[in-house]
mmCIF file of C-alpha atoms and ligand atoms in Angstrom:
data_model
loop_
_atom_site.group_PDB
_atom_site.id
_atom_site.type_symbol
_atom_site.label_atom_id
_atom_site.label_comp_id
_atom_site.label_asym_id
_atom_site.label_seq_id
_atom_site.Cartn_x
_atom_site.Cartn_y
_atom_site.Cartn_z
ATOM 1 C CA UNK R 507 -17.770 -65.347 0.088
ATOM 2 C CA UNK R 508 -15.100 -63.559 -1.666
ATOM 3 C CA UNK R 509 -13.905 -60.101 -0.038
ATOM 4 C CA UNK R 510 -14.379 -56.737 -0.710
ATOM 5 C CA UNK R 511 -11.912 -53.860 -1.179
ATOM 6 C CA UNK R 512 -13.399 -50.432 -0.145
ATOM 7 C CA UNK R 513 -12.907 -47.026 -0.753
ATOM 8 C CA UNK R 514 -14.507 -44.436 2.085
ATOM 9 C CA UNK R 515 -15.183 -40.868 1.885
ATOM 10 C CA UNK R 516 -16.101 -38.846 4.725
ATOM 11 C CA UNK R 517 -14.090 -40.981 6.882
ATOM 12 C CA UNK R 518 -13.994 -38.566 9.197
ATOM 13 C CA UNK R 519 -17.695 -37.327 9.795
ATOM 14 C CA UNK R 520 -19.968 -38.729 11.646
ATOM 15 C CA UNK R 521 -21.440 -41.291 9.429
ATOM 16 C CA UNK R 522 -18.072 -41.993 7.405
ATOM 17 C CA UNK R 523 -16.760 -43.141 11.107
ATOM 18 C CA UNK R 524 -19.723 -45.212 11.833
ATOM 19 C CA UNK R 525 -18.994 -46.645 8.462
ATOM 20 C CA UNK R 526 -15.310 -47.550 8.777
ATOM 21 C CA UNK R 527 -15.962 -49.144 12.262
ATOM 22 C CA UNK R 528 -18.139 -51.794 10.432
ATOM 23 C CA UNK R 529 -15.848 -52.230 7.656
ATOM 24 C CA UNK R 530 -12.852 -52.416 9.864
ATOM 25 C CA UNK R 531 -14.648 -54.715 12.175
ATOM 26 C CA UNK R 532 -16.475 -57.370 9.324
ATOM 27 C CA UNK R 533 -14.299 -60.223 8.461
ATOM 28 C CA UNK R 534 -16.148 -60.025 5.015
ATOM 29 C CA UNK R 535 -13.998 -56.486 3.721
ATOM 30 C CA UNK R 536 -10.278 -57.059 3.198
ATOM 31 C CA UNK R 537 -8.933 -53.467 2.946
ATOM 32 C CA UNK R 538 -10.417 -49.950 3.708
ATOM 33 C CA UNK R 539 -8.811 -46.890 1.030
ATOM 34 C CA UNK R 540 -10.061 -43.461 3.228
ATOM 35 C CA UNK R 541 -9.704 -40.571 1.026
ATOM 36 C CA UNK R 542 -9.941 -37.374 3.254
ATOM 37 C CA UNK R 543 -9.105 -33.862 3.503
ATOM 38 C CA UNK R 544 -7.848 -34.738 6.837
ATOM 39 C CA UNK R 545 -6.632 -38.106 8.454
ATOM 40 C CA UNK R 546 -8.951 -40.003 10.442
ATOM 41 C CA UNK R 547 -6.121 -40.386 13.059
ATOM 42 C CA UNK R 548 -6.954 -44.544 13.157
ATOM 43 C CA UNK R 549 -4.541 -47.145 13.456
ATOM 44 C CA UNK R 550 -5.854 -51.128 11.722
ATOM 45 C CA UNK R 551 -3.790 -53.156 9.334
ATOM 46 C CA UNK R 552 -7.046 -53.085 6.892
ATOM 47 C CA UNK R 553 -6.919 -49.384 7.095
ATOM 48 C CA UNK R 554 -4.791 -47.018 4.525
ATOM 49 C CA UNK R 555 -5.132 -43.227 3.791
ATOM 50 C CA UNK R 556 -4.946 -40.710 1.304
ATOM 51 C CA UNK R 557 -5.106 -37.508 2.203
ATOM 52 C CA UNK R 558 -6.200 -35.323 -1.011
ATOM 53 C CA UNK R 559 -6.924 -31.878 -1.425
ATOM 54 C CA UNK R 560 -8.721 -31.345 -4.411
ATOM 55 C CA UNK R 561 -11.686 -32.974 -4.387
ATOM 56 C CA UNK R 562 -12.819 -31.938 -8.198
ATOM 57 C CA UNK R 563 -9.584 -33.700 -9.606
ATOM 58 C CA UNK R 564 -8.242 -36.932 -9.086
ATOM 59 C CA UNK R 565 -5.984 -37.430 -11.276
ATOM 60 C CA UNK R 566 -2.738 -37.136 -9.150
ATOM 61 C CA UNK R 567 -4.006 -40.132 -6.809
ATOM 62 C CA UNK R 568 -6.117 -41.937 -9.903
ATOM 63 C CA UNK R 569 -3.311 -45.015 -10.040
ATOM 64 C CA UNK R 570 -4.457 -45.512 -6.428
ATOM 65 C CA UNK R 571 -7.682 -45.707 -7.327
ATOM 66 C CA UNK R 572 -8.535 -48.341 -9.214
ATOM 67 C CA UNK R 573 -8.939 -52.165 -8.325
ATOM 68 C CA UNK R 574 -11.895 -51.755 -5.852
ATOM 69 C CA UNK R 575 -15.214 -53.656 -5.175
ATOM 70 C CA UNK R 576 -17.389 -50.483 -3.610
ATOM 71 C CA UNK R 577 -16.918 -47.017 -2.505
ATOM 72 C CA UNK R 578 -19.340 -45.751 0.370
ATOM 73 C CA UNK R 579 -19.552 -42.306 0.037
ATOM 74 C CA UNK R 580 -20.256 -40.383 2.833
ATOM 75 C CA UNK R 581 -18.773 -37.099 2.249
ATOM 76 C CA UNK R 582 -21.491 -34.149 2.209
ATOM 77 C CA UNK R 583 -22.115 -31.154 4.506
ATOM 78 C CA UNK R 584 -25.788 -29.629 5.725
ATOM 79 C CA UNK R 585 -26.928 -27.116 3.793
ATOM 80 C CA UNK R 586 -27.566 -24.956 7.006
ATOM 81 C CA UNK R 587 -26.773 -21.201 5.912
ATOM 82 C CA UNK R 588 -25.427 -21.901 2.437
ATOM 83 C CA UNK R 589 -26.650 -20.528 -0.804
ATOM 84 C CA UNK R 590 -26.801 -22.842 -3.315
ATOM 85 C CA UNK R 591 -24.464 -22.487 -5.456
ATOM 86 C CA UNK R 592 -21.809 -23.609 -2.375
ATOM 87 C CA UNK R 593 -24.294 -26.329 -1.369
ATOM 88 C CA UNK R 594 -24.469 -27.620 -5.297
ATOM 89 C CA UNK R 595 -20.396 -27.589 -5.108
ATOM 90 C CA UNK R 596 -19.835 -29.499 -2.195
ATOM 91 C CA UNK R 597 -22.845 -32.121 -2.802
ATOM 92 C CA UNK R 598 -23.143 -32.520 -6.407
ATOM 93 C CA UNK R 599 -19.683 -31.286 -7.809
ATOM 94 C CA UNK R 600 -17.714 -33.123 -5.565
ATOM 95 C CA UNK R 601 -19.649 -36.576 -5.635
ATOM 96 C CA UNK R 602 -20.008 -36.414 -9.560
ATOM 97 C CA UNK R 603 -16.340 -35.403 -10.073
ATOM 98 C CA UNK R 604 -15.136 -38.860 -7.599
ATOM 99 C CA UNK R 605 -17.839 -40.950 -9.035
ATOM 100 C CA UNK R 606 -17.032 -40.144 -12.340
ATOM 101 C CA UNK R 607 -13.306 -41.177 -12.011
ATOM 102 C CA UNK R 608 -13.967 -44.145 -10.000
ATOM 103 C CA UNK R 609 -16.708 -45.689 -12.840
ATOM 104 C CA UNK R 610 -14.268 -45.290 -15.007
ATOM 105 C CA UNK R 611 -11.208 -47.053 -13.048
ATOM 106 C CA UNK R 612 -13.407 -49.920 -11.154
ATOM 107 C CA UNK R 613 -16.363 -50.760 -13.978
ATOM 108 C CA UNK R 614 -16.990 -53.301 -11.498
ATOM 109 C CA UNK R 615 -17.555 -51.510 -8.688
ATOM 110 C CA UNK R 616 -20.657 -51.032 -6.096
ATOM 111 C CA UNK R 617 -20.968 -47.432 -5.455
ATOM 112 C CA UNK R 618 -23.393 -45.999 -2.415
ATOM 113 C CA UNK R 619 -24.038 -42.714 -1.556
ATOM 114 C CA UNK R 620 -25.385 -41.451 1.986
ATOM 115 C CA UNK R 621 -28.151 -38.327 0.960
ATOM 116 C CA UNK R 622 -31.000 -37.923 2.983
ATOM 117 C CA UNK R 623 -34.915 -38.250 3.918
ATOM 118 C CA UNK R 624 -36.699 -36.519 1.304
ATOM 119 C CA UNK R 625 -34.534 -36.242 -1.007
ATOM 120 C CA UNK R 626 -36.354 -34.984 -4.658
ATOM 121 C CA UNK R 627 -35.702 -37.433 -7.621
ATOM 122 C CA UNK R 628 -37.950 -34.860 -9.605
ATOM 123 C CA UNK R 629 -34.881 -31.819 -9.284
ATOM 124 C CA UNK R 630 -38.249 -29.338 -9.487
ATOM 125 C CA UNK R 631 -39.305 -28.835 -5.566
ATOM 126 C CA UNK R 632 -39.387 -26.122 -3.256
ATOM 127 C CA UNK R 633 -36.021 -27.377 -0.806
ATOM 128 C CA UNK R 634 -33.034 -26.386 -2.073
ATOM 129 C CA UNK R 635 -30.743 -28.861 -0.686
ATOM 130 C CA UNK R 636 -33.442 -31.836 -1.921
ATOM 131 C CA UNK R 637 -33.525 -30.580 -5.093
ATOM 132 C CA UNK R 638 -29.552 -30.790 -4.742
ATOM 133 C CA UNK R 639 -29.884 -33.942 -3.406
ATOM 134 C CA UNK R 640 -32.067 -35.267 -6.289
ATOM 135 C CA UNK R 641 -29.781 -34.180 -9.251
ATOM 136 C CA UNK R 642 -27.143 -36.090 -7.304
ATOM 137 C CA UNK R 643 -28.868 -38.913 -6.874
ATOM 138 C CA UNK R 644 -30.291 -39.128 -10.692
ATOM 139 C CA UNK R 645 -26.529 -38.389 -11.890
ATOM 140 C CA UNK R 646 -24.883 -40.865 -9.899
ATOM 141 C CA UNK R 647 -27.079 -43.489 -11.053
ATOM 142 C CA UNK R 648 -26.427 -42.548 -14.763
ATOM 143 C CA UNK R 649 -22.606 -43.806 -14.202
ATOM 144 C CA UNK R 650 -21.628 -46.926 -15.465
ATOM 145 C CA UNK R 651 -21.109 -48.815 -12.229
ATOM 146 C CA UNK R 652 -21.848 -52.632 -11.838
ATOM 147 C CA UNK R 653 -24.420 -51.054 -9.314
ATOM 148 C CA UNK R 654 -25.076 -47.839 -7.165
ATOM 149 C CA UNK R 655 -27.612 -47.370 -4.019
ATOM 150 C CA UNK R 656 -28.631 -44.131 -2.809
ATOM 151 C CA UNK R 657 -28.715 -44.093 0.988
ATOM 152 C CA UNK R 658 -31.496 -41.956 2.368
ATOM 153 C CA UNK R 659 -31.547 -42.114 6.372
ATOM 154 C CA UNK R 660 -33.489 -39.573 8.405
ATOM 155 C CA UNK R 661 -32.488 -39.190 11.583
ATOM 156 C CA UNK R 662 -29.019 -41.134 12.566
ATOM 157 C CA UNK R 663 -28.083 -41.853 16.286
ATOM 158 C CA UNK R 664 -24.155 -42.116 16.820
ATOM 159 C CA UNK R 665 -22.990 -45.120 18.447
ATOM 160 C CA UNK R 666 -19.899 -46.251 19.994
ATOM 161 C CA UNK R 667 -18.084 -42.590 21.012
ATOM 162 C CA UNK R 668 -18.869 -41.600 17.429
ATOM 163 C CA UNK R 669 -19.403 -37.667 17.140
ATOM 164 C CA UNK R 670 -20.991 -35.122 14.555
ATOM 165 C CA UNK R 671 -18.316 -32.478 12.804
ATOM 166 C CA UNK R 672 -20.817 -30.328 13.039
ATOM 167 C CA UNK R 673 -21.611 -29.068 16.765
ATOM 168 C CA UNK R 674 -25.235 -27.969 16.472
ATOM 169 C CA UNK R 675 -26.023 -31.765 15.225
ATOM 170 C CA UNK R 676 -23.726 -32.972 17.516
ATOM 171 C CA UNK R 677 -25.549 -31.271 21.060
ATOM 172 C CA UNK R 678 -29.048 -32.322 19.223
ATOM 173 C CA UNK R 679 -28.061 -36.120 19.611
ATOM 174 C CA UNK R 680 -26.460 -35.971 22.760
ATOM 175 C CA UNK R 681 -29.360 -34.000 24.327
ATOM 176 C CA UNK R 682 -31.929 -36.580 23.263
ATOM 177 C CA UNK R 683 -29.924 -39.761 22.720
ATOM 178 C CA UNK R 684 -32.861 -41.414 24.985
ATOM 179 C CA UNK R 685 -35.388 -40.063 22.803
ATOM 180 C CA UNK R 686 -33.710 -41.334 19.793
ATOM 181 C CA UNK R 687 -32.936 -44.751 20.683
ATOM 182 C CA UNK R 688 -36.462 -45.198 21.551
ATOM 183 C CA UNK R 689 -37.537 -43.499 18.258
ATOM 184 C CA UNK R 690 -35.104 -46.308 16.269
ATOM 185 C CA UNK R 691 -37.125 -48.911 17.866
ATOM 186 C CA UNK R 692 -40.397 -47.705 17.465
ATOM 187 C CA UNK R 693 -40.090 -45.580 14.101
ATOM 188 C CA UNK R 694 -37.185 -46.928 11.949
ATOM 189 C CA UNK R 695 -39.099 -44.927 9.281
ATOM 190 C CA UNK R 696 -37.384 -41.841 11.064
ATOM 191 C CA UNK R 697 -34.248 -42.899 12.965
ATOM 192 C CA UNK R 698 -31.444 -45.127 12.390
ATOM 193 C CA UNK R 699 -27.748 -45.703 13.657
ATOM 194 C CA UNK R 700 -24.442 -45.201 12.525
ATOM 195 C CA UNK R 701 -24.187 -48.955 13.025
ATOM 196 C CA UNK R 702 -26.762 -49.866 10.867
ATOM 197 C CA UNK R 703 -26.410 -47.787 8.413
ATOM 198 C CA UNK R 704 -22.673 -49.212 8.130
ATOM 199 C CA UNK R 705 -23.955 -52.982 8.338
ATOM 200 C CA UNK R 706 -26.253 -51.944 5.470
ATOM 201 C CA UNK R 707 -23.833 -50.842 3.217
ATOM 202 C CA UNK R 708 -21.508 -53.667 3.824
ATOM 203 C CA UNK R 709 -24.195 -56.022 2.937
ATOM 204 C CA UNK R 710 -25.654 -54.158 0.129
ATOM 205 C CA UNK R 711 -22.631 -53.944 -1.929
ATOM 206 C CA UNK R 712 -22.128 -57.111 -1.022
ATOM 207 C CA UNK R 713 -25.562 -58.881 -2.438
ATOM 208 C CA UNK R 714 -27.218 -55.699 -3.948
ATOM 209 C CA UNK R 715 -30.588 -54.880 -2.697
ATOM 210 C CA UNK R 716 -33.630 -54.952 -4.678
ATOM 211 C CA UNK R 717 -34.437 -50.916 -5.854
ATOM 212 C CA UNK R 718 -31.795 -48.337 -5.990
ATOM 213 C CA UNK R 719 -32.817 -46.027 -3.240
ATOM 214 C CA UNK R 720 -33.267 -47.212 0.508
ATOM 215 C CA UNK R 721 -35.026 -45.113 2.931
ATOM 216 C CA UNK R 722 -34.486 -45.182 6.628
ATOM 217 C CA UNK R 723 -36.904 -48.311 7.077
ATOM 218 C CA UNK R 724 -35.017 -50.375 4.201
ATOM 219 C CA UNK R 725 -31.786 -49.324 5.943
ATOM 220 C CA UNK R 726 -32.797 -50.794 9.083
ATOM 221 C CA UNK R 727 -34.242 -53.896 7.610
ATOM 222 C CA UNK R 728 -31.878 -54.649 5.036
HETATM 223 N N1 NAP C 2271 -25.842 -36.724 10.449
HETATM 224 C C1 NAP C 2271 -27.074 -37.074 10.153
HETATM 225 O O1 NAP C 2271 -27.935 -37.273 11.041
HETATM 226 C C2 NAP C 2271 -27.467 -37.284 8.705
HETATM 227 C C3 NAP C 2271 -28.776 -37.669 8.419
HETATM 228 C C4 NAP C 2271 -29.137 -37.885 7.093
HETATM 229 C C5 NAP C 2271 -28.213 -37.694 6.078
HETATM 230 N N2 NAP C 2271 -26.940 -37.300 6.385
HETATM 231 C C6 NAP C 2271 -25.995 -37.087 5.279
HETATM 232 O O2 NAP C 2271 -24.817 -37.844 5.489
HETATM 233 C C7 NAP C 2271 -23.703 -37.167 4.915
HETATM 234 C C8 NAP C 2271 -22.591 -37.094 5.940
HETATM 235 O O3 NAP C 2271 -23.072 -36.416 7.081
HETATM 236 P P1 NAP C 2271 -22.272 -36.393 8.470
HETATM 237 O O4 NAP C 2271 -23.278 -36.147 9.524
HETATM 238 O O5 NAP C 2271 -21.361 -37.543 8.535
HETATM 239 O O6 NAP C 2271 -21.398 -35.044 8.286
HETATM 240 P P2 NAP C 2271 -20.132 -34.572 9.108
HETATM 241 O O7 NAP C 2271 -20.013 -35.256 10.419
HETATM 242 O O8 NAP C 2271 -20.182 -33.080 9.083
HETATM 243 O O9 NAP C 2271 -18.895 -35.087 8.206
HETATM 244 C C9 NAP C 2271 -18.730 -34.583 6.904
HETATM 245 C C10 NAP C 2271 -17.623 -35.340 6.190
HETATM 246 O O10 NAP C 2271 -17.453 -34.763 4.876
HETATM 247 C C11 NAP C 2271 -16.127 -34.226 4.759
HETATM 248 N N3 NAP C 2271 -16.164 -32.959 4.041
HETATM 249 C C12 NAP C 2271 -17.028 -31.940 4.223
HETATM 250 N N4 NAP C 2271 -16.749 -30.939 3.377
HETATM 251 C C13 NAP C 2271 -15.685 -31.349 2.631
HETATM 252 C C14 NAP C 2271 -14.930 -30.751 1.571
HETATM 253 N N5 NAP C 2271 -15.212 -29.516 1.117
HETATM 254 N N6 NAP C 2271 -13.918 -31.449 1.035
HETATM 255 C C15 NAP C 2271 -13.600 -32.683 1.492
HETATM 256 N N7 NAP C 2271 -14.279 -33.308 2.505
HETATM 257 C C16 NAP C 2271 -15.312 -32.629 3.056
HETATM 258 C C17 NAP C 2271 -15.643 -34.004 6.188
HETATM 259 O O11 NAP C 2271 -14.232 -33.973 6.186
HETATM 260 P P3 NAP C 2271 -13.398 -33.182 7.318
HETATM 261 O O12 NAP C 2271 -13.326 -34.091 8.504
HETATM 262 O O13 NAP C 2271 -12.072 -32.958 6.695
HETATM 263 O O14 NAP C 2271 -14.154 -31.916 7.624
HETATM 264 C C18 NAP C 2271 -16.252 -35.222 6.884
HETATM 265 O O15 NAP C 2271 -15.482 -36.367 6.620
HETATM 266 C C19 NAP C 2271 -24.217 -35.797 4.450
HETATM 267 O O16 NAP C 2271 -24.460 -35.842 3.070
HETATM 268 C C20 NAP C 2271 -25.522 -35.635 5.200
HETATM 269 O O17 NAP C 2271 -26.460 -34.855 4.492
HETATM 270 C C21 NAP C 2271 -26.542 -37.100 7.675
#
């Protein structure tokens, strides 16, 4: 089994960590690019970082860019008290503008994208952020990658010390982390982990999965 060079965004939320753990852990992934606002503050000799800080233009880092096998990217914010027109610039502007330089430098690559439960393909619903969400989704999968999976977990428990940015989410799974690791094993329609959404994407980009968007139940099965 050949292995895979990654890119990561979002390294540093609570997902993104989840999902370097497994890369940096599986024998199977050969090198891990973060590209972050901020350092992830880890230490692995598969691990190497660019810290970037405009996340609509790439090309000062684009050299560094190219010659990858996937990008998992799990950069995106809640859209809890934001107007749209923020919430469209950090989910859709942002992912388009990477995706769009990264099909272009890696034709070859596996891209994934985390987005969310109910996400709406149709761009004409009542949720803002879902509508968001969709247009993302449907404009990602436009881009002339080898492949590209949209990722849409519900509920996501965080395992091994791994914490939320955001400190409302954050008390919500500590407070019920019982509840929730029941829920994973009894609803995996509704609850997954950072682990296995991590061991998902690893072994999606590696052997591709059969439709383009998982929900929380393919995540879990895959
Ligand atoms: N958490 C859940 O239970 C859950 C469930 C379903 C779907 N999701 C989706 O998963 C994705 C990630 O969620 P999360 O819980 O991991 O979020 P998080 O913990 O808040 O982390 C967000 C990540 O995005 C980066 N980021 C945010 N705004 C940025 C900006 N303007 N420029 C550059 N980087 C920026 C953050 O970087 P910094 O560290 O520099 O701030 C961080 O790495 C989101 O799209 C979310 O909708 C999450």
């Amino acid at each position: 089994m050949p292995e895979m060079n990654v890119i990561l965004f979002g390294a540093t939320g609570m997902v993104g960590q989840g999902v370097l753990r497994e890369c940096l852990l599986d024998p199977g992934i050969a090198s891990v690019l973060a590209v972050g606002r901020s350092p992830t503050g880890q230490q692995h000799p598969k691990l190497r970082e660019i810290v970037h800080d405009n996340f609509l233009d790439y090309s000062a880092i684009e050299s560094e860019l190219a010659g990858f096998d996937a990008c998992f990217f799990c950069l995106g914010v809640s859209s809890v008290g934001m107007n749209e027109e923020r919430y469209r610039h950090l989910t859709y502007d942002i992912t388009l503008a990477a995706a769009a330089t990264l099909s272009r430098l890696n034709p070859g690559m596996v891209f994934i994208y985390v987005t969310g439960r109910g996400t709406d393909s149709s761009e004409q619903g009542p949720l803002m952020w879902a509508r968001v969400k969709g247009k993302t989704e449907n404009d990602l999968l436009k881009l002339p990658f080898k492949a590209a999976y949209m990722f849409r977990p519900a509920g996501i428990q965080p395992l091994h010390g791994i914490r939320s940015k955001t400190a409302w989410i954050h008390a919500i799974y500590v407070g019920a982390a019982p509840l929730l690791t029941l829920l994973n094993r009894v609803a995996p329609k509704y609850m997954t982990t950072t682990e296995q959404v991590g061991r998902a994407m690893i072994k999606v980009a590696r052997d591709g999965y059969r439709k383009p968007v998982l929900e929380s139940e393919d995540i879990n099965a895959v």
